[in-house]
CSV table of C-alpha atoms in Angstrom, one decimal:
chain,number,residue,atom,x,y,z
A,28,UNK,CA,-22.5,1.1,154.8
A,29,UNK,CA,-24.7,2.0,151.8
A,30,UNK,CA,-25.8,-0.7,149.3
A,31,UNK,CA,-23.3,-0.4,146.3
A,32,UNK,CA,-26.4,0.1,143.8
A,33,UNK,CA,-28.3,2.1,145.3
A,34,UNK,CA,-27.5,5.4,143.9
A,35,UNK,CA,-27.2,4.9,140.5
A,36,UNK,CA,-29.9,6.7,139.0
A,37,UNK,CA,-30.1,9.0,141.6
A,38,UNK,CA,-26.1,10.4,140.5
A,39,UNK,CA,-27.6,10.2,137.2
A,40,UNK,CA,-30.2,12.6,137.9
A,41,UNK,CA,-28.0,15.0,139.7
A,42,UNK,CA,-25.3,15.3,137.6
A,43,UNK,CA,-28.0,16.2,134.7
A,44,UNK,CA,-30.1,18.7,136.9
A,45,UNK,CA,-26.6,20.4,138.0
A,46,UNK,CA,-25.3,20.2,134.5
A,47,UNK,CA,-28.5,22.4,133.7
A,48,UNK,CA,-28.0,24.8,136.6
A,49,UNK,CA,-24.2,25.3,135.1
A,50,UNK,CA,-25.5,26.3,131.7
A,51,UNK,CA,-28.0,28.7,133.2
A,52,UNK,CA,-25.6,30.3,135.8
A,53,UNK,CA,-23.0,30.7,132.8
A,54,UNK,CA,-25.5,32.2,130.3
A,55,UNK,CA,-27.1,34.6,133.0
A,56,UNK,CA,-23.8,35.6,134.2
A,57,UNK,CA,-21.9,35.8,130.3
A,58,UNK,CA,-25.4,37.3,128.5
A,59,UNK,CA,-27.3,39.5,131.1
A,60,UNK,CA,-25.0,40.2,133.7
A,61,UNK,CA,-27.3,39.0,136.8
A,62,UNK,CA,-25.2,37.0,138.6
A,63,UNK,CA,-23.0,40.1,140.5
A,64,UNK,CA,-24.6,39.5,143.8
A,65,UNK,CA,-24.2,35.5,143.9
A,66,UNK,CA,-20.4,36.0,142.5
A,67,UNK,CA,-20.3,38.8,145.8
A,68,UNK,CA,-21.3,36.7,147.9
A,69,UNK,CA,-19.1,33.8,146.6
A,70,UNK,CA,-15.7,36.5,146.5
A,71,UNK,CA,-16.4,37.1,150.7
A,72,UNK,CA,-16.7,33.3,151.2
A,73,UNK,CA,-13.1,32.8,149.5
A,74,UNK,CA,-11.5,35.9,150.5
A,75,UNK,CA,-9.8,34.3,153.7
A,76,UNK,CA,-8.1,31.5,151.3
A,77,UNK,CA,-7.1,35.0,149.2
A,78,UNK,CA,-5.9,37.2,152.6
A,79,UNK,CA,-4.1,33.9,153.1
A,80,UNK,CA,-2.2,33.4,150.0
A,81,UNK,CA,-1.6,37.1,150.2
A,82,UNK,CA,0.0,36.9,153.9
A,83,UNK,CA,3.4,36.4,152.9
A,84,UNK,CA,3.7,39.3,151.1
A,85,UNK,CA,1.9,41.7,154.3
A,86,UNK,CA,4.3,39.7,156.2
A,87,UNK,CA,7.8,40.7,154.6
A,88,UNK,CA,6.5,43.8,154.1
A,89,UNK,CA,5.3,44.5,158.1
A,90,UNK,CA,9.0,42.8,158.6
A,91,UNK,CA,10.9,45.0,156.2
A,92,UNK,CA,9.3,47.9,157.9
A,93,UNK,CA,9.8,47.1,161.5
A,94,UNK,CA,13.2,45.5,161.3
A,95,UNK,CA,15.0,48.5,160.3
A,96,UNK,CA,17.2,50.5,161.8
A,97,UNK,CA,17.3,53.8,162.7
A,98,UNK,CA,19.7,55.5,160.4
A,99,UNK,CA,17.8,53.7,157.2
A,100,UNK,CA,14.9,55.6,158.4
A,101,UNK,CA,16.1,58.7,158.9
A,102,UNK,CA,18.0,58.2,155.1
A,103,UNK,CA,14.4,57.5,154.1
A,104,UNK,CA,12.7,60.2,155.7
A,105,UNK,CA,15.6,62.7,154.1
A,106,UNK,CA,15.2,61.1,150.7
A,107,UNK,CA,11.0,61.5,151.0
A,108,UNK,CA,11.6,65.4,152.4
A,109,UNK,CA,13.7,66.1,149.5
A,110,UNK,CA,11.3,64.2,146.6
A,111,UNK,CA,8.5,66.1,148.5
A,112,UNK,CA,9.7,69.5,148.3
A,113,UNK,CA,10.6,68.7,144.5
A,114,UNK,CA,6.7,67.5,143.7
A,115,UNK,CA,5.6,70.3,145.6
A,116,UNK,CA,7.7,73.3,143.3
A,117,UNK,CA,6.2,70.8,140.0
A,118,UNK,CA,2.6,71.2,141.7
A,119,UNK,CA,2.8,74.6,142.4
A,120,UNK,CA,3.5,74.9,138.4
A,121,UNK,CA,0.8,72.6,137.5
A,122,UNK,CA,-1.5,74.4,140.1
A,123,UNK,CA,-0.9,77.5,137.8
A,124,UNK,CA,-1.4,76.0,134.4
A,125,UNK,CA,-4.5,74.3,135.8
A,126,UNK,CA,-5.8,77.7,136.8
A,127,UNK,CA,-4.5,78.7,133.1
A,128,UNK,CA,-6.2,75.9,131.4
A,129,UNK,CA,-10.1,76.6,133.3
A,130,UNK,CA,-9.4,79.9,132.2
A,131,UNK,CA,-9.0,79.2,128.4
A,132,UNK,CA,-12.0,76.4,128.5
A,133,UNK,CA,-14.3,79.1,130.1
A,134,UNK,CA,-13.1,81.3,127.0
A,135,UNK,CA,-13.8,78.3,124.8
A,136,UNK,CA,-17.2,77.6,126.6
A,137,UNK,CA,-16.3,73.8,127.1
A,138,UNK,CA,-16.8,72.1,130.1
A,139,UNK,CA,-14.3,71.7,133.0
A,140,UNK,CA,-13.4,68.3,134.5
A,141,UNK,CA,-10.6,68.8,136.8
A,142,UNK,CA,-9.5,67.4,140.3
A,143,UNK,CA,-10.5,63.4,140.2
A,144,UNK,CA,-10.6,62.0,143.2
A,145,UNK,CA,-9.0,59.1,144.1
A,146,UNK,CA,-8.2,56.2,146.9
A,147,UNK,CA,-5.0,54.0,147.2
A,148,UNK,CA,-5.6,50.1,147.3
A,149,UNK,CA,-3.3,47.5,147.7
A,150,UNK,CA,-3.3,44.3,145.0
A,151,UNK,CA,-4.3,41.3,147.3
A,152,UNK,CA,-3.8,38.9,143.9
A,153,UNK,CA,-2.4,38.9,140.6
A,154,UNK,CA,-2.9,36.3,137.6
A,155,UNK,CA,-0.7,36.5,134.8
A,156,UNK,CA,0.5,33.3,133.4
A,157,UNK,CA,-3.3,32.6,131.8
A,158,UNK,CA,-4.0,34.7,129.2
A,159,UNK,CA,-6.4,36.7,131.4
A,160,UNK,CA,-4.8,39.6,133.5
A,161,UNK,CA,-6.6,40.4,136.4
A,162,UNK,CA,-5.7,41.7,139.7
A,163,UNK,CA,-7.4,41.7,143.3
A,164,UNK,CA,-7.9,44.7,145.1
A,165,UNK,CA,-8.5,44.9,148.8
A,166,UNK,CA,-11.0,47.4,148.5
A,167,UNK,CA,-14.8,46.6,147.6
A,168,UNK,CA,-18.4,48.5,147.4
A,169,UNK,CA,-17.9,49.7,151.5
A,170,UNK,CA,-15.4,52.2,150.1
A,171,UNK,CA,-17.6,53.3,147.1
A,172,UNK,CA,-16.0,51.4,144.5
A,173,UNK,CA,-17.9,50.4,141.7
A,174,UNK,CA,-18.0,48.5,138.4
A,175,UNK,CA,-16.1,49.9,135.5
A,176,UNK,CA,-13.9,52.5,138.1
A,177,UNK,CA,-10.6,52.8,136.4
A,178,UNK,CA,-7.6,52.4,138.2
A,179,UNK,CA,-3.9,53.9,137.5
A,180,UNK,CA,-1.0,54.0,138.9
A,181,UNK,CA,2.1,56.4,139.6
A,182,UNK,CA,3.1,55.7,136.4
A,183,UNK,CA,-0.2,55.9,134.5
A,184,UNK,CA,-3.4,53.3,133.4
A,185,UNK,CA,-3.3,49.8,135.3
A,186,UNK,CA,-6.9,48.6,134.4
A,187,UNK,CA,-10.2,48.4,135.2
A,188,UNK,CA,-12.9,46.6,137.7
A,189,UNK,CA,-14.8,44.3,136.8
A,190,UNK,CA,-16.5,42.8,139.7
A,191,UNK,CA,-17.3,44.4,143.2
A,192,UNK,CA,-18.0,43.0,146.2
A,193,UNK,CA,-18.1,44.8,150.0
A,194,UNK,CA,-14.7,43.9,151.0
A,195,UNK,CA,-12.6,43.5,147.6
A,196,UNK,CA,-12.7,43.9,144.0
A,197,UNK,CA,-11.5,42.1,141.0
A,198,UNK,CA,-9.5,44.3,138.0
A,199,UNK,CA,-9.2,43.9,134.4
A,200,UNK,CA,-6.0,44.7,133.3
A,201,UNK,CA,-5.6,47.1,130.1
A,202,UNK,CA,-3.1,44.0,128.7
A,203,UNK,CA,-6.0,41.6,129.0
A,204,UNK,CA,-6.4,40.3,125.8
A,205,UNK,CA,-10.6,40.9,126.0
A,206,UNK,CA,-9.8,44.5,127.0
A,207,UNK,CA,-9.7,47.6,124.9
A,208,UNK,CA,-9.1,51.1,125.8
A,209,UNK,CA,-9.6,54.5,123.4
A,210,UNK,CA,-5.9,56.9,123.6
A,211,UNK,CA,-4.8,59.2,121.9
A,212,UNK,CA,-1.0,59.9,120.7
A,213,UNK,CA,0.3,63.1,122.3
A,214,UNK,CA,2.5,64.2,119.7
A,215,UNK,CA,-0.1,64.3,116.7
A,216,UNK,CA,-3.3,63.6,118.3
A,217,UNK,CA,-4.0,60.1,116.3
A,218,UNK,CA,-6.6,58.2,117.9
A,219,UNK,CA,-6.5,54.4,118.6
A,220,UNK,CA,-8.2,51.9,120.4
A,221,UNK,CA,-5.5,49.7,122.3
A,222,UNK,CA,-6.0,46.0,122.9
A,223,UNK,CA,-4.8,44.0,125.4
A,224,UNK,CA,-2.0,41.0,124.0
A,225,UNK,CA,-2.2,38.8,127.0
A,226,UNK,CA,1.6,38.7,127.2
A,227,UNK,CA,4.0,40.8,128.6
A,228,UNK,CA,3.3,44.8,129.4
A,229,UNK,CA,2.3,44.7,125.4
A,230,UNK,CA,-0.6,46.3,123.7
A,231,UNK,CA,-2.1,46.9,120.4
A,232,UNK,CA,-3.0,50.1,118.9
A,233,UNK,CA,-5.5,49.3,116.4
A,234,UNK,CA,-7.5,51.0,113.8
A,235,UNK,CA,-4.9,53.2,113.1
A,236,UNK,CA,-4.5,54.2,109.0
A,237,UNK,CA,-1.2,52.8,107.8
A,238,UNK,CA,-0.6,57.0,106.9
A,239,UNK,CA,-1.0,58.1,110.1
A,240,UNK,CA,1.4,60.1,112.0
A,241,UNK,CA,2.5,57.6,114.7
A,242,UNK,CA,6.5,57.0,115.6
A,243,UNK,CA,8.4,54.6,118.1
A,244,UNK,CA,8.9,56.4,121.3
A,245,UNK,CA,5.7,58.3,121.2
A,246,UNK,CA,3.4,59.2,124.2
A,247,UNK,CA,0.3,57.8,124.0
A,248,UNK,CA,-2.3,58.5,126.5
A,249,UNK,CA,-6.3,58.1,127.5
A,250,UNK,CA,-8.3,60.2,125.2
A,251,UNK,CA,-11.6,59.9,127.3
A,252,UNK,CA,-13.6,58.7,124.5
A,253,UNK,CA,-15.5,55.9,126.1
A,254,UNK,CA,-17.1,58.0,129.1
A,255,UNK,CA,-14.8,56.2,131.5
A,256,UNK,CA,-11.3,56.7,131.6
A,257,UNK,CA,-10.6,60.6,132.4
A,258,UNK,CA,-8.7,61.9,130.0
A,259,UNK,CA,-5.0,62.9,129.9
A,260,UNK,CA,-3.2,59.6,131.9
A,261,UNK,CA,-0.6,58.4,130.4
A,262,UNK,CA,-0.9,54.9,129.0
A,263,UNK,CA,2.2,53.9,127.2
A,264,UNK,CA,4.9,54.4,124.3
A,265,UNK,CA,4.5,53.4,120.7
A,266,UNK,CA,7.0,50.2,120.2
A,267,UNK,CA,7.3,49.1,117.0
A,268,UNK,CA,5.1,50.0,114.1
A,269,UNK,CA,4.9,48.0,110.9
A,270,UNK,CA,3.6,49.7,107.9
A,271,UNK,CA,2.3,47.0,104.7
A,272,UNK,CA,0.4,49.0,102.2
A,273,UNK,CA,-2.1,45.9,101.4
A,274,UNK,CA,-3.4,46.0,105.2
A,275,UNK,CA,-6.2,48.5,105.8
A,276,UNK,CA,-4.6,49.4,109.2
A,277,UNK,CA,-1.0,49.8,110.7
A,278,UNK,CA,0.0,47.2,112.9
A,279,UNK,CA,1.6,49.4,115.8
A,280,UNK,CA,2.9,47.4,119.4
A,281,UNK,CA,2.8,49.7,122.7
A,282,UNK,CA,4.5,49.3,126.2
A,283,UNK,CA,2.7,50.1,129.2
A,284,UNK,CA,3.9,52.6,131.4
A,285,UNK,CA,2.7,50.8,134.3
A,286,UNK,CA,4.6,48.0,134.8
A,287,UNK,CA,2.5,45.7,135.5
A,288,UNK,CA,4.0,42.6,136.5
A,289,UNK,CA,5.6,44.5,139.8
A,290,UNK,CA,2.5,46.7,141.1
A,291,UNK,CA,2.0,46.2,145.1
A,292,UNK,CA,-0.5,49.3,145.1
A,293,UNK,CA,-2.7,51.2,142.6
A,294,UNK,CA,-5.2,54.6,142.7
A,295,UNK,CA,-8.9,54.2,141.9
A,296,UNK,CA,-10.0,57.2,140.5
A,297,UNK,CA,-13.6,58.5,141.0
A,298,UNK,CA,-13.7,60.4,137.3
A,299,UNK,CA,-17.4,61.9,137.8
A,300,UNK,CA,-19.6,63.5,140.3
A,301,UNK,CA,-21.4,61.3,142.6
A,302,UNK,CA,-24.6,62.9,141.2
A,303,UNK,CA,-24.0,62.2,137.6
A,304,UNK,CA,-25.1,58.4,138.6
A,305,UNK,CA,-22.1,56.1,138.9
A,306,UNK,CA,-20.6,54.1,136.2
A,307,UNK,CA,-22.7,55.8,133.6
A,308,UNK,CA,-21.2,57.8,130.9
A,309,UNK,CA,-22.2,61.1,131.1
A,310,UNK,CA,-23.4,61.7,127.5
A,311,UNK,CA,-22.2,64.9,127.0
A,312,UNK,CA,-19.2,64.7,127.9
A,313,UNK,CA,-18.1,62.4,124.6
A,314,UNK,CA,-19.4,65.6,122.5
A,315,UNK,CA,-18.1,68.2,123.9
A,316,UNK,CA,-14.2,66.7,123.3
B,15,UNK,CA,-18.6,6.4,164.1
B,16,UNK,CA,-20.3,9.6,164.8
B,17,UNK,CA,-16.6,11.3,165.7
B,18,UNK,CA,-15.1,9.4,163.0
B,19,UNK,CA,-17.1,10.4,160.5
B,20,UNK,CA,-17.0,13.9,161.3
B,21,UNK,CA,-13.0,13.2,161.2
B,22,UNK,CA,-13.4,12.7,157.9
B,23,UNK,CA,-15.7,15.5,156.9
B,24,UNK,CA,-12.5,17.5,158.2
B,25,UNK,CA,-9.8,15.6,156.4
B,26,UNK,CA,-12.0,16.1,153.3
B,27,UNK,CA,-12.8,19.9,153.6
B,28,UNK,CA,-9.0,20.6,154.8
B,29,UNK,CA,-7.9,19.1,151.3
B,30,UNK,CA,-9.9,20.8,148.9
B,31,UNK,CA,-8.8,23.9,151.2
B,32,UNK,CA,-5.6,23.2,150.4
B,33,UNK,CA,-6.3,22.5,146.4
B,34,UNK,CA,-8.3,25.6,146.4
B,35,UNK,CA,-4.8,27.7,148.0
B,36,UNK,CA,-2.5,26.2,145.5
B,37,UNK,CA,-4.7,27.1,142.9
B,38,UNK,CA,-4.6,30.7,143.4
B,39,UNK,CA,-1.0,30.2,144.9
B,40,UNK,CA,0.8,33.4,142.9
B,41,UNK,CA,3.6,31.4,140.3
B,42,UNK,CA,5.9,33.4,138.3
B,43,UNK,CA,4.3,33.5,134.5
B,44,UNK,CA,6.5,30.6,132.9
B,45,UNK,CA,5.4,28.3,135.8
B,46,UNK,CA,1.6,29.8,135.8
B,47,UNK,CA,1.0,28.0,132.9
B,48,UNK,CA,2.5,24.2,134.3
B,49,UNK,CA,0.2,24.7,137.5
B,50,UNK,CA,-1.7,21.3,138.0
B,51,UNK,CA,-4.8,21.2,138.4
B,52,UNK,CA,-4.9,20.6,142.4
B,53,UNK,CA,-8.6,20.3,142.8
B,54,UNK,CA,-9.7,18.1,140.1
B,55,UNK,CA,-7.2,15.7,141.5
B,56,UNK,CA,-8.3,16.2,144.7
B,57,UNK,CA,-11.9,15.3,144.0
B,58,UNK,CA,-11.0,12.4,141.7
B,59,UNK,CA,-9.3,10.8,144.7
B,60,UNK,CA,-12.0,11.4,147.2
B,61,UNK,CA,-15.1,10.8,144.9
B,62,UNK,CA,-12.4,7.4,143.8
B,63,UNK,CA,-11.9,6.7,147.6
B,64,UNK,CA,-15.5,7.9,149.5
B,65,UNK,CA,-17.9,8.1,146.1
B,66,UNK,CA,-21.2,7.8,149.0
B,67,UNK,CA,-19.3,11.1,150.8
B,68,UNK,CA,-18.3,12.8,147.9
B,69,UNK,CA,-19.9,12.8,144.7
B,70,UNK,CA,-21.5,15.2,142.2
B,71,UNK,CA,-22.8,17.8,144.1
B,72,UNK,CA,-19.4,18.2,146.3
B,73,UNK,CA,-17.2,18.6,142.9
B,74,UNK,CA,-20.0,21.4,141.8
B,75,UNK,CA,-19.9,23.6,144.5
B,76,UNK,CA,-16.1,23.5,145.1
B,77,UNK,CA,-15.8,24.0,141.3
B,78,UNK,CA,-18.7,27.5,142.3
B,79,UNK,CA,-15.5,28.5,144.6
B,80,UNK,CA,-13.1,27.9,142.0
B,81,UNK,CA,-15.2,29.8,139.5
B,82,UNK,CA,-15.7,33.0,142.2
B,83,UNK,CA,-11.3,32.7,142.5
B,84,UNK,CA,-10.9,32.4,139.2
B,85,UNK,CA,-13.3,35.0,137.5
B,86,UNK,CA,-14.1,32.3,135.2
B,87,UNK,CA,-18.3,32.1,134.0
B,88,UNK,CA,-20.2,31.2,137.2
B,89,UNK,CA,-20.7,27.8,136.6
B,90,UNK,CA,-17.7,26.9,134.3
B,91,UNK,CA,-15.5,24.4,136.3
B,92,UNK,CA,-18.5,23.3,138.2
B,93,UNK,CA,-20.1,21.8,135.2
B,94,UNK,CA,-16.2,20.3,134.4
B,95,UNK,CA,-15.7,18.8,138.1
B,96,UNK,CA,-19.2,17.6,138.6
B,97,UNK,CA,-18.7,15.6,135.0
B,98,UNK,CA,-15.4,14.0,136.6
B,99,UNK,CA,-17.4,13.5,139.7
B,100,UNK,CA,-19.8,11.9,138.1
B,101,UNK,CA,-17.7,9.7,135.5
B,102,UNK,CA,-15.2,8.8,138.8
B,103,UNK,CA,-18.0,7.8,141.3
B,104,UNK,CA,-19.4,5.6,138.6
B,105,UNK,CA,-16.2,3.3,138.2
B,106,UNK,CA,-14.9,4.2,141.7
B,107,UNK,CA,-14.6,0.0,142.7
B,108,UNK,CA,-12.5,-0.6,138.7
B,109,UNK,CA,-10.8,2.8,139.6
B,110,UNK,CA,-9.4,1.4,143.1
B,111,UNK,CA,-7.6,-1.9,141.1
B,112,UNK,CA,-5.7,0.2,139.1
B,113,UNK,CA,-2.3,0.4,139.1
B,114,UNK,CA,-1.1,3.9,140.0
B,115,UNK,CA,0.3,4.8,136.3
B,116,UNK,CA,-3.7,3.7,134.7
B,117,UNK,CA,-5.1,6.0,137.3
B,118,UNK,CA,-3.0,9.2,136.0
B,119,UNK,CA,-4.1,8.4,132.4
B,120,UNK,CA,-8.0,8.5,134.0
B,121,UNK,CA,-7.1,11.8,135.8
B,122,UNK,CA,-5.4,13.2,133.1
B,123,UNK,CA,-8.5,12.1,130.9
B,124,UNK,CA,-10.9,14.3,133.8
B,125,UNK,CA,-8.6,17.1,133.5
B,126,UNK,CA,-8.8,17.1,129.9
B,127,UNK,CA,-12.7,16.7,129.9
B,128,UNK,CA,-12.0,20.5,132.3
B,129,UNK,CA,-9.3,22.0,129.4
B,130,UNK,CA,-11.8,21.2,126.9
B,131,UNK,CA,-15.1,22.5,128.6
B,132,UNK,CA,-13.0,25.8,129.5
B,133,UNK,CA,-11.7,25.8,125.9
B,134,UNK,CA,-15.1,25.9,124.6
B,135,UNK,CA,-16.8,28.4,126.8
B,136,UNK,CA,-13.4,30.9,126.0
B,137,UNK,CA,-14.4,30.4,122.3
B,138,UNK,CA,-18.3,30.9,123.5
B,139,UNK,CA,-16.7,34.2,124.5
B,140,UNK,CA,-14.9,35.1,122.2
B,141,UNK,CA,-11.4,35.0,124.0
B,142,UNK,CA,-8.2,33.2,122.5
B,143,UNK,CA,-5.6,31.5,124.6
B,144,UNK,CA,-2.5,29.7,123.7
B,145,UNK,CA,-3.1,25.6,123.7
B,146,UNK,CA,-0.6,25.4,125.9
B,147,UNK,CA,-2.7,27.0,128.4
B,148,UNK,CA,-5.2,24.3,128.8
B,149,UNK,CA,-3.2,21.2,128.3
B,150,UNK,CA,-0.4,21.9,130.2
B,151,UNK,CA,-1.7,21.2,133.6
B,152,UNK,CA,-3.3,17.6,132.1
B,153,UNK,CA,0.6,16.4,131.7
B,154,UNK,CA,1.5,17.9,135.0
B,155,UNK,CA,-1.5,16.3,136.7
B,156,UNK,CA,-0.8,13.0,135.5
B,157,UNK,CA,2.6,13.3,136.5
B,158,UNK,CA,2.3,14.1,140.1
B,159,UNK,CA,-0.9,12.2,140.7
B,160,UNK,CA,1.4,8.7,142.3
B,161,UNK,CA,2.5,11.5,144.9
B,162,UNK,CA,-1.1,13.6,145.2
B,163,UNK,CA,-2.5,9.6,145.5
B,164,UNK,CA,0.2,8.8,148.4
B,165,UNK,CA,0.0,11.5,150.8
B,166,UNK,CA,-4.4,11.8,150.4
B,167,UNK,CA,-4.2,8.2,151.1
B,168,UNK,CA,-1.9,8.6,154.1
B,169,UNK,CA,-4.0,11.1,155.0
B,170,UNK,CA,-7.3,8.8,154.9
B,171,UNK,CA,-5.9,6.5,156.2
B,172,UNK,CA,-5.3,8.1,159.5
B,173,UNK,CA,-7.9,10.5,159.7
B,174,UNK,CA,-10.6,9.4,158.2
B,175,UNK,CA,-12.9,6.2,158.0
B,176,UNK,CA,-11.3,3.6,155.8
């Protein structure tokens, strides 16, 4: 048994010199961003406690999928046959309006970004009752993923990452309320920067004049502004917009299209060649639109 | 002693494993917001019961791991669970004489000292939250802490050294 006194000043000490190591890990990792590889190596060390949190879910799942009976799955597989045959004939028409649409940007002389690239990964973790919104994917730098890579969904624009590690990676979701995103509305082609609310599947379009052409059920999608997002993904539909005359800007509420709360698996998209640098806006490409 | 006092290293790391899986235990978003904090209790009662085992530096690094689940600033919660650590192993022998209902109040007090240091570095950042957020878990803390004080003293009790 220790004497009771003798580590007094000694606990002093260390709570001081680890008080000081907090504030500098904070400010390097909030102000300059240094800290990626020591949070990396952190996110492998508590992955298993993730993987295990996670196993129910893999379990039901496996379950749901091996427990089934024969005539389900061959209800399935007819079901699947017939939806594929039905994207296929839609393809085949966007094939041909793709092949259109190079043609008429060659006439134009603008550039042609077409074909993204993409890899499924399945959401490991999911916080939603703070009022950050971020997801954890079970993919990480091994298969190329990198910071700022935006992921969708079936349905259109889940979110971004944020931090990378070899064997997962952690999302920002566009409803996060530190996260902002640049769309455009189809119909009229206002643009807007949409804000994450922190609740619900809500967003914010703001900086949008209280004149401008925006109404309640329209599409908005990704206008490709930032460098980042590719263009043309659907991110929503215009709620409710309130107009006041006194405010320099409309106050406009969007729904996702993703729905967030339910996503199992989402689509990171690779938006530019592997040559252009990764991450890095191409420069040109913000002009040229 | 030698086995017994590896006993306890496991009883101690098994814990805080098990804090650290509640705290990232998926909750439907009304209850999100009434999760305890698991871990600060956890350390109070260990830096309370074993202050020469578990002090200071323990509480930082589990509150490194909470950071790296959370997302939170590297460095956030350890600062906030070293402080209770600190503050704890410091009036561990008072701490033990308390009746069960004074020692919520002093975790509820720790948890508070970890709402407000979160609240500040979120306004540091620039992020809003509802108050809600950060106080919630302080009442549900205080509230389960008789039952989070029975079973980890159980749990001492048999596994590790008294």
């Amino acid at each position: 048994m220790k004497s009771l006194f003798s580590e007094g000043p000694a606990l002093g000490f260390r709570l001081t010199a680890l008080l000081l190591a907090s504030l500098l890990l904070m400010t390097l990792d909030h102000r300059y961003d240094r800290l990626e590889p020591v949070r990396s190596v952190l996110s492998v060390v508590v992955y298993p406690l993730r993987y295990l949190v996670h196993l129910p879910v893999i379990l039901t799942d496996w379950s749901s999928e091996s427990l089934v009976t024969r005539r389900s799955l061959t209800d399935e597989n007819h079901r699947l046959r017939r939806q594929n045959l039905l994207l296929k004939t839609r393809s085949q028409r966007y094939a041909a309006l793709e092949a259109e649409n190079v043609r008429l940007r060659e006439l134009l002389e603008s550039s042609v970004e077409l074909g993204d690239r993409v890899l499924a990964a399945d959401v490991v973790a999911m916080e939603l009752g703070s009022p950050t919104r971020e997801m954890l994917l079970n993919k990480g730098s091994r298969h190329g993923v990198y910071r700022g890579q935006p992921i969708i969904d079936g349905n259109g624009v889940v979110g971004q990452v944020v931090h990378v590690n070899p064997i997962s990676s952690t999302a920002l979701l566009i409803t996060d309320s530190s996260h902002a995103l640049p769309v455009q509305v189809v119909r009229s082609g206002v643009r807007a920067v949409a804000t994450g609310t922190g609740s619900g599947d809500a967003l914010d379009l703001a900086y949008v004049a209280p004149n401008a052409d925006v109404k309640p059920g329209d599409l908005i999608v990704t206008s490709g502004m930032d460098g980042r997002f590719p263009a043309g993904y659907p991110v929503g539909a215009v709620g409710e917009v309130s107009l006041d005359p006194n405010e320099p800007f409309a106050r406009i509420r969007a729904q996702t299209s993703a729905k967030l709360g339910q996503i199992r698996e989402v689509l990171l998209v690779w938006t530019t060649e592997p040559k252009d640098g990764r991450g890095t806006p191409p420069a040109e490409r913000v002009v040229q639109r | 002693m030698s086995a017994r006092v590896a006993d306890g290293v496991l009883i101690i790391a098994a814990t805080f494993f098990l804090a650290l899986f509640l705290a990232v235990l998926p909750l439907p978003e009304w209850a999100a917001a009434w999760r305890p904090a698991w871990v600060a209790m956890v350390l109070v009662y260990w830096c309370m019961a074993l202050p020469e085992r578990v002090g200071v530096g323990t509480g930082w690094l589990i509150g490194l791991l909470l950071d790296a689940l959370h997302a939170t600033p590297l460095g956030q919660n350890a600062a906030a669970l070293a402080i209770a650590a600190y503050v704890t192993a410091k009036n561990y022998r008072r701490l033990r004489l308390f009746p069960v209902v004074q020692q919520a109040l002093w975790v509820g007090l720790m948890i508070s000292v970890n709402a407000l240091l979160t609240w500040w570095v979120r306004g540091i950042r620039g992020l809003e939250a509802d108050p809600g957020y950060y106080w919630l878990p302080v009442l549900t803390s205080m509230l389960l802490w008789p039952w989070v004080f029975l079973v980890l003293s159980e749990a001492r009790r048999r596994y590790a050294a008294p």
